XYZ file of C-alpha atoms in Angstrom:
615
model
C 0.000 0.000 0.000
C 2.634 2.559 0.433
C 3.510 1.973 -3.273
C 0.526 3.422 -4.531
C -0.449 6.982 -4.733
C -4.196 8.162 -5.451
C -4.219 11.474 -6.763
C -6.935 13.586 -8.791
C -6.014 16.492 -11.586
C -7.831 19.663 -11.195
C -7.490 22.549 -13.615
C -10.188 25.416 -15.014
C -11.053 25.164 -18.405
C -8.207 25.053 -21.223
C -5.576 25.297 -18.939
C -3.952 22.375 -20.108
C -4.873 19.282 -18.077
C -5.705 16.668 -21.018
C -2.481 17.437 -22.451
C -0.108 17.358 -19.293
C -1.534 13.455 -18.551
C -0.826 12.399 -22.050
C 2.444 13.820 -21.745
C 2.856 11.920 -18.260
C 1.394 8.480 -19.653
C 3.895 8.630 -22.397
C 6.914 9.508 -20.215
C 6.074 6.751 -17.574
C 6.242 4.487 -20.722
C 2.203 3.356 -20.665
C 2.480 3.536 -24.463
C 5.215 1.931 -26.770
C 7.698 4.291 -28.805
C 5.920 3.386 -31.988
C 2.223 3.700 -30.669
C 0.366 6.175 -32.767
C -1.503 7.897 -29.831
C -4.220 10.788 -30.515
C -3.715 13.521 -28.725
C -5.925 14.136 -25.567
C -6.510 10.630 -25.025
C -7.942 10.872 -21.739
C -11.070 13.077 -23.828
C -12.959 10.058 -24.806
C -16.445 11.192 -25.206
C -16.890 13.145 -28.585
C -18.374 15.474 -26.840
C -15.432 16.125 -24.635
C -12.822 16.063 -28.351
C -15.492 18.563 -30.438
C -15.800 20.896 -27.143
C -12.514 20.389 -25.879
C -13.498 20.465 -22.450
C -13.511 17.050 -19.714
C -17.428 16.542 -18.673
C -16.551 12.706 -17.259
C -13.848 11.532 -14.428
C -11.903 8.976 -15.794
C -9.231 6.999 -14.095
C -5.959 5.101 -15.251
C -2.808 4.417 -14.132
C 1.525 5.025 -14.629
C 4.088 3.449 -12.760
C 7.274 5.735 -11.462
C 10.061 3.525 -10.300
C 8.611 1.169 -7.790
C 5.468 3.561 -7.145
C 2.181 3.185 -8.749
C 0.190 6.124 -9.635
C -3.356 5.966 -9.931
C -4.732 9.343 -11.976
C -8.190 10.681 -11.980
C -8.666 13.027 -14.879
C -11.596 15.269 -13.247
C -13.743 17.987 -15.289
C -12.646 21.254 -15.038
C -16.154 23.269 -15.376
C -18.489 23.995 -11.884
C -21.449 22.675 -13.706
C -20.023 19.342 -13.447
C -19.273 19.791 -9.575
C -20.671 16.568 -9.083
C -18.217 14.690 -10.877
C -15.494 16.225 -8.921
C -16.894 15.876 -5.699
C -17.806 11.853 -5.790
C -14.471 11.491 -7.439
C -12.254 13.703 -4.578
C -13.510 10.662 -2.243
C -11.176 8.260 -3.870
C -7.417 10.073 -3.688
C -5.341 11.269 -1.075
C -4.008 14.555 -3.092
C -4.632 16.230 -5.803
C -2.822 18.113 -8.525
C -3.694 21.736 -9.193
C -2.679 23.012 -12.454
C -2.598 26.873 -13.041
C -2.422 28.935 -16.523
C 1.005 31.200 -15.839
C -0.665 33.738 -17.408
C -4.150 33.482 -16.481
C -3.506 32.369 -12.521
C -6.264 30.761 -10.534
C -9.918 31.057 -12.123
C -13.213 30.597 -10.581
C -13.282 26.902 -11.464
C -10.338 26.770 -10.406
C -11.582 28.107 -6.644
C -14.640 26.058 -6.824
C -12.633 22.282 -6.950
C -9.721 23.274 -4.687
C -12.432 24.469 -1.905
C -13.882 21.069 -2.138
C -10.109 19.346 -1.824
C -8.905 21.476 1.025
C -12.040 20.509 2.647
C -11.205 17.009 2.759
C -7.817 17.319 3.680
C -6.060 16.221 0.199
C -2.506 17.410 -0.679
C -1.856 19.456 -3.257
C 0.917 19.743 -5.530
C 0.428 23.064 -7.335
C 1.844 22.802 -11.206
C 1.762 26.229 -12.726
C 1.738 25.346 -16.486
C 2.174 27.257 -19.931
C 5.595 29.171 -18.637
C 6.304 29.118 -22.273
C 3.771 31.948 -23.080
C 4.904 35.149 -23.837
C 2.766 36.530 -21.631
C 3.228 34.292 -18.827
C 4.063 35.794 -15.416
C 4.896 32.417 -13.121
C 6.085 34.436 -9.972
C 2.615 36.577 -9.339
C 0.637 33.518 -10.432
C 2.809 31.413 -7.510
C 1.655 34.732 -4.985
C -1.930 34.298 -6.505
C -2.359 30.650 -5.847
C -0.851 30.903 -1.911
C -3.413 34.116 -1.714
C -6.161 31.432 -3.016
C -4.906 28.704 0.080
C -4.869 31.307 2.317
C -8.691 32.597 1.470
C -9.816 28.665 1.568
C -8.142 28.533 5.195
C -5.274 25.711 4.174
C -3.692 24.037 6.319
C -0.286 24.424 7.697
C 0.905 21.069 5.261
C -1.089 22.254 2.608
C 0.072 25.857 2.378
C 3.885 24.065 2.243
C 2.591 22.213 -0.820
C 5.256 21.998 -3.355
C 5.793 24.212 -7.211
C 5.964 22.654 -10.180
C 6.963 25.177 -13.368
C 6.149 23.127 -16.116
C 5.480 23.226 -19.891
C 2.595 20.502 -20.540
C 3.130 20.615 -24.367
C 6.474 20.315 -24.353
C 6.574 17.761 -21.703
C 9.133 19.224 -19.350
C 9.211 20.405 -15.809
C 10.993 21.963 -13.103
C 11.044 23.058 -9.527
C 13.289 26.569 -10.371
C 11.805 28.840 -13.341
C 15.599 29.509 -14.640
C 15.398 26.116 -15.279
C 13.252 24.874 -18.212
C 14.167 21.153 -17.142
C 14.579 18.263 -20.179
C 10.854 16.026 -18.907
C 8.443 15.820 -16.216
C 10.487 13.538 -13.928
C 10.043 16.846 -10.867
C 6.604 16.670 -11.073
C 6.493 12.665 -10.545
C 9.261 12.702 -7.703
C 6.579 15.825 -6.077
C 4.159 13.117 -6.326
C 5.516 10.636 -4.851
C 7.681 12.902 -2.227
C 4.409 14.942 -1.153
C 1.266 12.791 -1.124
C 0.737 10.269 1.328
C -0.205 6.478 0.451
C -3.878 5.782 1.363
C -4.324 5.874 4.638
C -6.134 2.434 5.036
C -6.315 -0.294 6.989
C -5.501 -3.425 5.026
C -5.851 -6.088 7.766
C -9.728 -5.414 8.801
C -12.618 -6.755 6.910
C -13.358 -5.180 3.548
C -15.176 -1.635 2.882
C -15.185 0.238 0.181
C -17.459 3.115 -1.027
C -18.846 3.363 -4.393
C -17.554 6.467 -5.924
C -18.523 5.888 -9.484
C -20.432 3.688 -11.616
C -19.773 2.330 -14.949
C -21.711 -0.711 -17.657
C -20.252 -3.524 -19.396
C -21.851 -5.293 -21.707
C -20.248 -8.583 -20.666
C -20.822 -8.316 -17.160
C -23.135 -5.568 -16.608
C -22.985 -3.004 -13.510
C -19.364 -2.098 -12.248
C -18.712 -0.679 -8.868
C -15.694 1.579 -8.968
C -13.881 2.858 -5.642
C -11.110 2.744 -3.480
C -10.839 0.041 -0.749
C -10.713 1.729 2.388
C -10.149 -1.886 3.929
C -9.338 -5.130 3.804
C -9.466 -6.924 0.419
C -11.588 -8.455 -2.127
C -11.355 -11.364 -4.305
C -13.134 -12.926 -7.076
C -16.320 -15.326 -5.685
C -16.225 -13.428 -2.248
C -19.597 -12.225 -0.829
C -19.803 -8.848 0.033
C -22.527 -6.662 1.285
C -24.157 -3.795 -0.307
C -25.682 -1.283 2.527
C -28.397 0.967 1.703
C -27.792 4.779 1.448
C -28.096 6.469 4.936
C -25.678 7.810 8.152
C -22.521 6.380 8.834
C -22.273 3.831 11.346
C -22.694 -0.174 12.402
C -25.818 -1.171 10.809
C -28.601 -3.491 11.071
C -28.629 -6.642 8.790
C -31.879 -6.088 7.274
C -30.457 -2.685 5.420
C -27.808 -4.362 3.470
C -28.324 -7.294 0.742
C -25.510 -9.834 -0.298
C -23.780 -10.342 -3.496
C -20.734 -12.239 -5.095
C -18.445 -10.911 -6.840
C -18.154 -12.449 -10.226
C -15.163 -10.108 -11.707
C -12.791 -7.791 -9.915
C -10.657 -5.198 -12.638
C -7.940 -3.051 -11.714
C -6.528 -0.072 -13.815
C -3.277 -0.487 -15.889
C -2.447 2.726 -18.133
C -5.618 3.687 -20.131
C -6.965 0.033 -19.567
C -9.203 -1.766 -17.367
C -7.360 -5.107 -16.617
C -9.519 -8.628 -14.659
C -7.255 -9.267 -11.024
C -8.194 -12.099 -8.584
C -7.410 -9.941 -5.454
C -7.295 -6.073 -5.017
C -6.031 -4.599 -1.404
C -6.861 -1.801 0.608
C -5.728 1.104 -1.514
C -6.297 0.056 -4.624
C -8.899 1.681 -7.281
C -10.735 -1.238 -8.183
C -13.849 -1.983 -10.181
C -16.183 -4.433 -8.632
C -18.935 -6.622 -11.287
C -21.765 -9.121 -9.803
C -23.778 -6.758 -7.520
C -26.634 -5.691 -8.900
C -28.733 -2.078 -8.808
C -25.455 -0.356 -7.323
C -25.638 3.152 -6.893
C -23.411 5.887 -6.081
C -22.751 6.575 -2.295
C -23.389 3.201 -1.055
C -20.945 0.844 0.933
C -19.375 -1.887 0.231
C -18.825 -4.154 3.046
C -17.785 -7.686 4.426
C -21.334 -9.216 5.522
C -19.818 -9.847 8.756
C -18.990 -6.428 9.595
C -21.740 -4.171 7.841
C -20.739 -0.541 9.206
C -21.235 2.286 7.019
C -19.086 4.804 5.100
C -20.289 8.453 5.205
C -21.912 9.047 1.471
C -20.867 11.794 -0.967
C -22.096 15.084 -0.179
C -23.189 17.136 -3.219
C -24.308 20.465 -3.580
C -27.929 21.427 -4.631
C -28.855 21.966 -8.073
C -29.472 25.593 -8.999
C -31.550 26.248 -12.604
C -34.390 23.497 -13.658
C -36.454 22.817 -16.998
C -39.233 21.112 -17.600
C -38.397 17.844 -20.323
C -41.562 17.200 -21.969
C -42.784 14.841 -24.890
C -42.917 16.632 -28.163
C -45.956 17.115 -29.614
C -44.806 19.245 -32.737
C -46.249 18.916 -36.040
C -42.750 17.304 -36.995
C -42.447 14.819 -34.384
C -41.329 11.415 -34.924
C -39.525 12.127 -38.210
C -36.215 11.965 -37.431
C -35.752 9.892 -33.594
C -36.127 6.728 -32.390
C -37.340 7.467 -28.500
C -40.000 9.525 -28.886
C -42.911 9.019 -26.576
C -42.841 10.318 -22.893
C -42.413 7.005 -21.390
C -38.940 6.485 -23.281
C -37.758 9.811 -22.282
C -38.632 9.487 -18.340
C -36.741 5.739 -18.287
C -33.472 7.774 -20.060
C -33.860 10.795 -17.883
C -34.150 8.382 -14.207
C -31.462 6.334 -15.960
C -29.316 9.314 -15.935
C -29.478 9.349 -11.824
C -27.567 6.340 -11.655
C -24.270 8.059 -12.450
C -24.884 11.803 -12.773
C -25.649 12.974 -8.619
C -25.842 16.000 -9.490
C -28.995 16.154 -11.222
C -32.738 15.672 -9.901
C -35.531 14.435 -11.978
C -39.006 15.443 -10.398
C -42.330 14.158 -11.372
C -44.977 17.431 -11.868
C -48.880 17.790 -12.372
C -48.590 16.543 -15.628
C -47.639 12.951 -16.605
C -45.475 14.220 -19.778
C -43.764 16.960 -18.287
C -40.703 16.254 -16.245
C -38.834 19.044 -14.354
C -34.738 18.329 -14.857
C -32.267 20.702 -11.954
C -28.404 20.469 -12.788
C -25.796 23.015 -11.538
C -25.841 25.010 -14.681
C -26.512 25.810 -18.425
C -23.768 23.664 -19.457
C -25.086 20.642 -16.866
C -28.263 20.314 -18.384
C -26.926 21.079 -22.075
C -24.749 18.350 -22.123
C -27.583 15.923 -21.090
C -29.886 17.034 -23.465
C -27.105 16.730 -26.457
C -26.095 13.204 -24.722
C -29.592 12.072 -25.314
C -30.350 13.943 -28.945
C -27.301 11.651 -30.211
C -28.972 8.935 -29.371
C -31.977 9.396 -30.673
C -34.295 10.842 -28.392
C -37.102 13.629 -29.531
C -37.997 15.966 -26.696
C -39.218 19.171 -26.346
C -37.531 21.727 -23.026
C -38.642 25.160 -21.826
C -36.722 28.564 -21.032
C -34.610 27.965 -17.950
C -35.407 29.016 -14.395
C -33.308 29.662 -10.910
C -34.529 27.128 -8.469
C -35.215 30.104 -5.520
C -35.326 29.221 -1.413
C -36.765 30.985 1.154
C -34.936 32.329 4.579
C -35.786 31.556 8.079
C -37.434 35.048 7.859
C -39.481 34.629 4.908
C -37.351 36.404 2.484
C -37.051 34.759 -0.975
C -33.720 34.069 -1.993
C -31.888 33.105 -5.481
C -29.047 32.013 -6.725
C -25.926 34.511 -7.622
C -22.558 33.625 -9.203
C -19.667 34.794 -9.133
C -18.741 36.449 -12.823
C -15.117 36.580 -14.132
C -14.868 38.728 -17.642
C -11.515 39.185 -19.392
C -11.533 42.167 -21.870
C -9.949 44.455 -23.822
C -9.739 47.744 -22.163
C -11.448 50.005 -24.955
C -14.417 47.152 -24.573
C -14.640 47.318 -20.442
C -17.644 50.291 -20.707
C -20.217 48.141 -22.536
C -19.353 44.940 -20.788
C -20.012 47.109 -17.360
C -23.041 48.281 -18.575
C -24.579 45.094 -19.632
C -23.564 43.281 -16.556
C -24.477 46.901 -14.114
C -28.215 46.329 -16.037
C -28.948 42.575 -14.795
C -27.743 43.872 -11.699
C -24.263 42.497 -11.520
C -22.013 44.087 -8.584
C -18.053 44.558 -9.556
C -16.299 42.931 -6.655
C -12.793 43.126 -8.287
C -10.906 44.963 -11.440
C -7.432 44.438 -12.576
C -5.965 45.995 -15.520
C -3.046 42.875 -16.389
C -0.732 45.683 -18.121
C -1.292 44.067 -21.924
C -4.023 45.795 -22.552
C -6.619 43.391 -21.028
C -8.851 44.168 -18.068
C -10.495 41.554 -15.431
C -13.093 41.892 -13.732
C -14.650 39.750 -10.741
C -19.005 40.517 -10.465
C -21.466 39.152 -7.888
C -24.347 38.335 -10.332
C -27.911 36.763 -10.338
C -28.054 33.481 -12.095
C -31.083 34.617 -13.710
C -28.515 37.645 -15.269
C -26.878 34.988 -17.131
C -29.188 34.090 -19.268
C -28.705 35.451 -23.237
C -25.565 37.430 -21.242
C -22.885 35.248 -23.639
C -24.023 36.305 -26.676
C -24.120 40.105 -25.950
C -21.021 39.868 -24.381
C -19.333 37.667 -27.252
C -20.711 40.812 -29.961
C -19.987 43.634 -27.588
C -15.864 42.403 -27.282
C -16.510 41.475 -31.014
C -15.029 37.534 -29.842
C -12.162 38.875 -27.687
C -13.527 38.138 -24.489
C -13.736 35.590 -21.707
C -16.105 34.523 -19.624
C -16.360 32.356 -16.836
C -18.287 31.787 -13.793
C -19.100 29.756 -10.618
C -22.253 29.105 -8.263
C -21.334 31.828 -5.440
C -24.237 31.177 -2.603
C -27.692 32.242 -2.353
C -28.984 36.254 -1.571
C -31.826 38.047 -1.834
C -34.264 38.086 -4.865
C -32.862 41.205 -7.025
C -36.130 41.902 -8.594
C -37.116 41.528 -11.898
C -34.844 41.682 -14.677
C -34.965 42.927 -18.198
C -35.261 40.227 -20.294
C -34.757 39.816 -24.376
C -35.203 43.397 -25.968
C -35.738 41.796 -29.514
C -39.102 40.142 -30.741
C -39.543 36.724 -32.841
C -40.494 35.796 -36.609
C -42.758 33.346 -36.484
C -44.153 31.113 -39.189
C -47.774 31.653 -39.594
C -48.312 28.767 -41.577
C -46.729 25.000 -42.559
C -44.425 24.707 -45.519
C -40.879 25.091 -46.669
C -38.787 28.412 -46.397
C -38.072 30.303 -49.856
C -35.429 32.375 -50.545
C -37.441 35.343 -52.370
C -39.439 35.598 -48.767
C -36.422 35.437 -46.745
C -34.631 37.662 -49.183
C -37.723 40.547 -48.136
C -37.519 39.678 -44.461
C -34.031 39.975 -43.991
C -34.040 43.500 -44.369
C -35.753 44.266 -40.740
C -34.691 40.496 -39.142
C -32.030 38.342 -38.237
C -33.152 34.731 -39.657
C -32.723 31.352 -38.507
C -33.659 28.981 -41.072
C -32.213 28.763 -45.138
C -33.988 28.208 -48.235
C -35.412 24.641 -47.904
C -36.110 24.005 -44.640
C -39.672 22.797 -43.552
C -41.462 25.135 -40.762
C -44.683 24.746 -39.540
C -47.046 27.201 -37.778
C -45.908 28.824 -34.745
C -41.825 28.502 -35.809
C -39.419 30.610 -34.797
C -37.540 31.802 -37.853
C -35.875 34.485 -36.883
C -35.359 37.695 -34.760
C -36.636 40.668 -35.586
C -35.284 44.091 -35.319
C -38.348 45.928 -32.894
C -39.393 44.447 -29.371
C -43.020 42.727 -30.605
C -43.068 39.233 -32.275
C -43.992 39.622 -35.942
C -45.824 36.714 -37.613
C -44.466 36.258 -41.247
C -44.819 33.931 -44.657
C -41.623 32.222 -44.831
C -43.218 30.329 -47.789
C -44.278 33.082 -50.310
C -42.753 32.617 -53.293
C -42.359 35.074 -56.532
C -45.301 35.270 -58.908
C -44.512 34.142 -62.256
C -45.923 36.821 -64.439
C -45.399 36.964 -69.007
C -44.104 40.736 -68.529
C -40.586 40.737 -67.641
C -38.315 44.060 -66.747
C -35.006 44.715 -66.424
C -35.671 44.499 -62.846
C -37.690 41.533 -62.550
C -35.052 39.216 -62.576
C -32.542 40.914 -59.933
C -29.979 38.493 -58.336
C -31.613 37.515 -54.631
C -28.601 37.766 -52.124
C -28.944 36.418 -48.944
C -27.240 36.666 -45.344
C -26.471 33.251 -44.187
C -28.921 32.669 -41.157
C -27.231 32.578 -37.542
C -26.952 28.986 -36.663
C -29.054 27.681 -33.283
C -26.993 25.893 -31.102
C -28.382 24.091 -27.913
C -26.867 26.884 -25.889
C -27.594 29.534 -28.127
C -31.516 28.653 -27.663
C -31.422 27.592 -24.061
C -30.364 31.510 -23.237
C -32.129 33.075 -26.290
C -35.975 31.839 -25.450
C -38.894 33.010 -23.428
C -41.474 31.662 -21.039
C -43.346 31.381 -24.024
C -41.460 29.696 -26.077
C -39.944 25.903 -26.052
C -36.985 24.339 -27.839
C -37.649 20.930 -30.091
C -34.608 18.658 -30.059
C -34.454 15.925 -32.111
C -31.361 13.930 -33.448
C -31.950 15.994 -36.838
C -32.488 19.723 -35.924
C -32.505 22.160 -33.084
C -36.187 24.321 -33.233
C -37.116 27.251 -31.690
C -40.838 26.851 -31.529
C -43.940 28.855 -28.881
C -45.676 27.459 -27.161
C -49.258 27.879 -28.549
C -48.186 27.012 -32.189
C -51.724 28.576 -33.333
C -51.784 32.487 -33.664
C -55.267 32.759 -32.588
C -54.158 30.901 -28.909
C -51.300 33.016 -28.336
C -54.019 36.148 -28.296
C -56.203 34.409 -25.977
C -53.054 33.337 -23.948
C -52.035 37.151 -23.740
C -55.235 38.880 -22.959
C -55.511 36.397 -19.898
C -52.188 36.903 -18.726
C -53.305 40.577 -19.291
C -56.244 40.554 -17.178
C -54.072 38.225 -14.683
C -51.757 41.116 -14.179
C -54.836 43.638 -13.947
């Protein structure tokens, strides 16, 4: 046991994690000098290659010397909080990597709060000091400022710096010394976190930290073994969820382990015995969730379960009922969606699935935008038609009475001449500046207390108003009090007032006085959003007229049509562009921006009671 090291890799967003493990799996010789490797190997999800961001923990393994080093590649986005949090349980340090030029960001905050927490080590690896803007020595200040601010401990404030180049593969522990690989970073891992701290002579435990599917052998289990071992045919226990503690018999049910896989390199590898320690993957036991325990029937006590912080935004999930369903998926009706959606608890505990008023509506809370987007473009790629609504802070109310709502914590990067209307826009949804830095190149940042409700359709302003220089990234902060109501989309809507296909002479006239979203050729139906137009009332509009053929011709009849390619609709694009009113069709085909009454003659009746509501 004091050969192995568990240890988890925490980084923000792009700052270089994927490609600092497949430079370390390389250099600890998990791949032979004439393997063709892809780069980023540890992104395999295509969602994690086209995005180039980590949305799963995955584990594997190197060996250094006589040490074994188990990695957990963990996702570097708070949305997927819950990933990081069930995953933290399994290591005994962690390795923070830093941008040199960039420093600590508020991801960055958000996963090394929950490490310190728990007591892990860190070794701190500032990476990138190859930019030309990097500045290593106030980014070193910055992260010991973080530690400080997260109340570190003594042993973890002494944690150990790493200057290190992840692309080029090299490391060092002096920055006047570029180094020639990353052999400082693997003796800091080995030097600076502890070996588990288990006991390997009492009967087996081990909590479920993750779960994973086989199609040979079905469920896997997939901890660490806090103690004792486990062997291939041996009975174990698996307790129900609850407190920590000695529990009854009745609350756990027994099982025998049929296979027992360790993790070599990138691969998952069958073992006859793992030991207290060891990362091992457990087959044979049935409904296994995440959170339960593990243990030797004869000694059922409990581990404490995973702690996970509350979901902030919902949507409802509902069936759709467009004119176009069924044409392009496979899972269509509400009961296929529900069994996919309850089948996403198993492994995802960060989410909640709730059951409302109506039987095909289902209301879906993650941690963010991102959380939920990535579900829903999980399930459109494989097949499922569904239909989700604008979304919405999940609010609380005080011990006084006051309501209370979600606010993040809002980190912009911009150029200086583009601060003014990035202030304004964020001043408007009633964003407080916290912090402002001016970096010296010309850049500014900026720290903001904003509502999560402010967030919504803020990326897209703020992507025009820095005309694609900026950066944006935020965090769930905590909870404060409701900030009143907010000003919401200033544009209005095209929509379709009638089924057909889109022609280019129509678009060609609309164009003028709208933004579209469809091309020539594309099927709408009544009550389609097609595109934005330029004054603050929907317009309804004939997508479908087409040019009357008449025997007089002109020498202007026959003018050339040009037309503005439309803006495409991307699944985050519509979850922060719609309305109350409004719904977004997914299907495996096409993203639609539909409302909600598709029939212009409902929408009236729809407004003059929400009218007389108000009254």
């Amino acid at each position: 046991m004091s050969s192995i090291r568990n240890i988890a890799i925490i980084a923000h967003v792009d700052h270089g994690k994927t490609t600092l493990v497949d430079k370390m799996l390389r250099q600890a010789g998990v791949f032979r000098s004439n393997e063709r490797v892809v780069e980023r190997v540890m992104d395999s999800n295509p969602l994690e290659r086209e995005r180039g961001i980590t949305i799963v923990s995955k584990n594997a393994s190197l060996r250094w010397r006589d040490t074994k080093v188990n990695l957990v590649d963990t996702p570097g986005h708070a949305d997927f909080g819950g990933e990081v949090e069930r995953i933290l349980r399994m290591v005994d340090g962690v390795l923070l990597l830093v941008d040199a030029a960039e420093g600590p960001m508020p991801q960055t905050r958000f996963v090394t709060r929950k490490a310190l927490a728990l007591g892990l080590q860190p070794v701190v690896v500032i990476n990138k000091v190859d930019r030309w803007d990097a500045r290593p020595a106030e980014v070193h200040d910055e992260v010991l400022e973080l530690f400080m601010d997260l109340e570190a401990s003594s042993d973890q404030l002494d944690a150990p710096f790493i200057y290190a180049s992840a692309k080029e593969g090299v490391a060092s522990t002096d920055l006047d010394n570029r180094g020639t690989d990353l052999t400082p970073l693997f003796e800091a891992i080995v030097d600076h976190v502890p070996p588990p701290a288990c006991d390997p002579d009492g009967p087996f435990q081990m909590l479920v930290s993750t779960v994973d599917h086989s199609p040979y052998v079905g469920r896997l289990a997939i901890g660490r073994i806090e103690r004792g071992s486990v062997s291939v045919g041996q009975s174990v226990s698996l307790l129900s969820l609850g407190e920590a503690g000695v529990v009854a018999a009745s609350e756990g049910e027994t099982a025998r382990v049929t296979n027992l896989y360790g993790f070599e390199g990138l691969q998952r590898i069958e073992m006859e015995r793992a030991d207290a320690g060891d990362i091992a993957a457990l087959a044979g036991l049935g409904e296994v969730e995440i959170g339960r325990t593990l243990a030797d029937p004869g000694c059922l006590e409990r581990l404490a379960g995973i702690a996970v912080e509350e979901p902030t935004i919902s949507v409802d999930f509902m069936v759709n009922n467009s004119p176009f369903a069924g044409r392009d998926g496979r899972f269509v009706t509400s009961r296929q969606v529900r069994e996919r959606l309850f089948r996403e608890l198993e492994r995802n505990v960060a989410l909640r699935v709730e059951e409302t008023e109506k039987p095909d509506v289902l209301t879906v809370s993650g941690r963010g935008e991102l959380h939920l987007g990535i579900l829903m473009e999980t399930m459109r790629r494989e097949g499922y038609e569904f239909q989700v609504s604008r979304p919405r802070v999940i609010t609380k109310v005080a011990e006084n009475g006051e309501r209370l709502e979600p606010y993040e914590d809002l980190t912009v990067d911009v150029p200086e001449d583009m601060l003014g209307a990035v202030i304004e826009k964020i001043a408007v949804r009633r964003g407080e500046m916290v912090d402002m830095k001016n970096t010296g190149d010309g850049r500014v940042k900026m720290r903001s207390r904003i509502p999560a409700r402010g967030l919504f359709g803020l990326r897209g302003e703020f992507l025009t108003d820095t005309r694609g220089e900026g950066v944006m990234h935020h965090r769930f902060l905590d909870y404060g009090p409701w900030a009143g109501p907010l000003a919401g989309r200033t544009r209005g809507v095209l929509v379709a007032d009638r089924p057909g296909v889109s022609v280019g002479y129509a678009i060609f006239n609309l164009q003028e006085r709208a933004t579209m979203f469809v091309a020539p050729g594309v099927a709408v139906y009544e009550g389609m959003i097609v595109g934005e137009s330029a004054r603050p009332r929907d317009m309804e509009v004939n997508i479908t007229k087409e040019k009357k053929l008449t025997n007089m011709r002109t020498t202007s009849a026959d003018e050339m049509i040009r037309l503005e390619p439309p803006r495409q609709i991307t699944l985050e694009l519509a979850l922060e562009y719609i309305e109350d009113d409004e719904l977004i069709e997914i299907t495996p085909a096409a993203i639609r921006l539909r409302k909600r009454s598709l029939s212009a003659v409902e929408r009236r009746k729809v407004a003059r009671a929400a009218n007389r509501a108000a009254l």
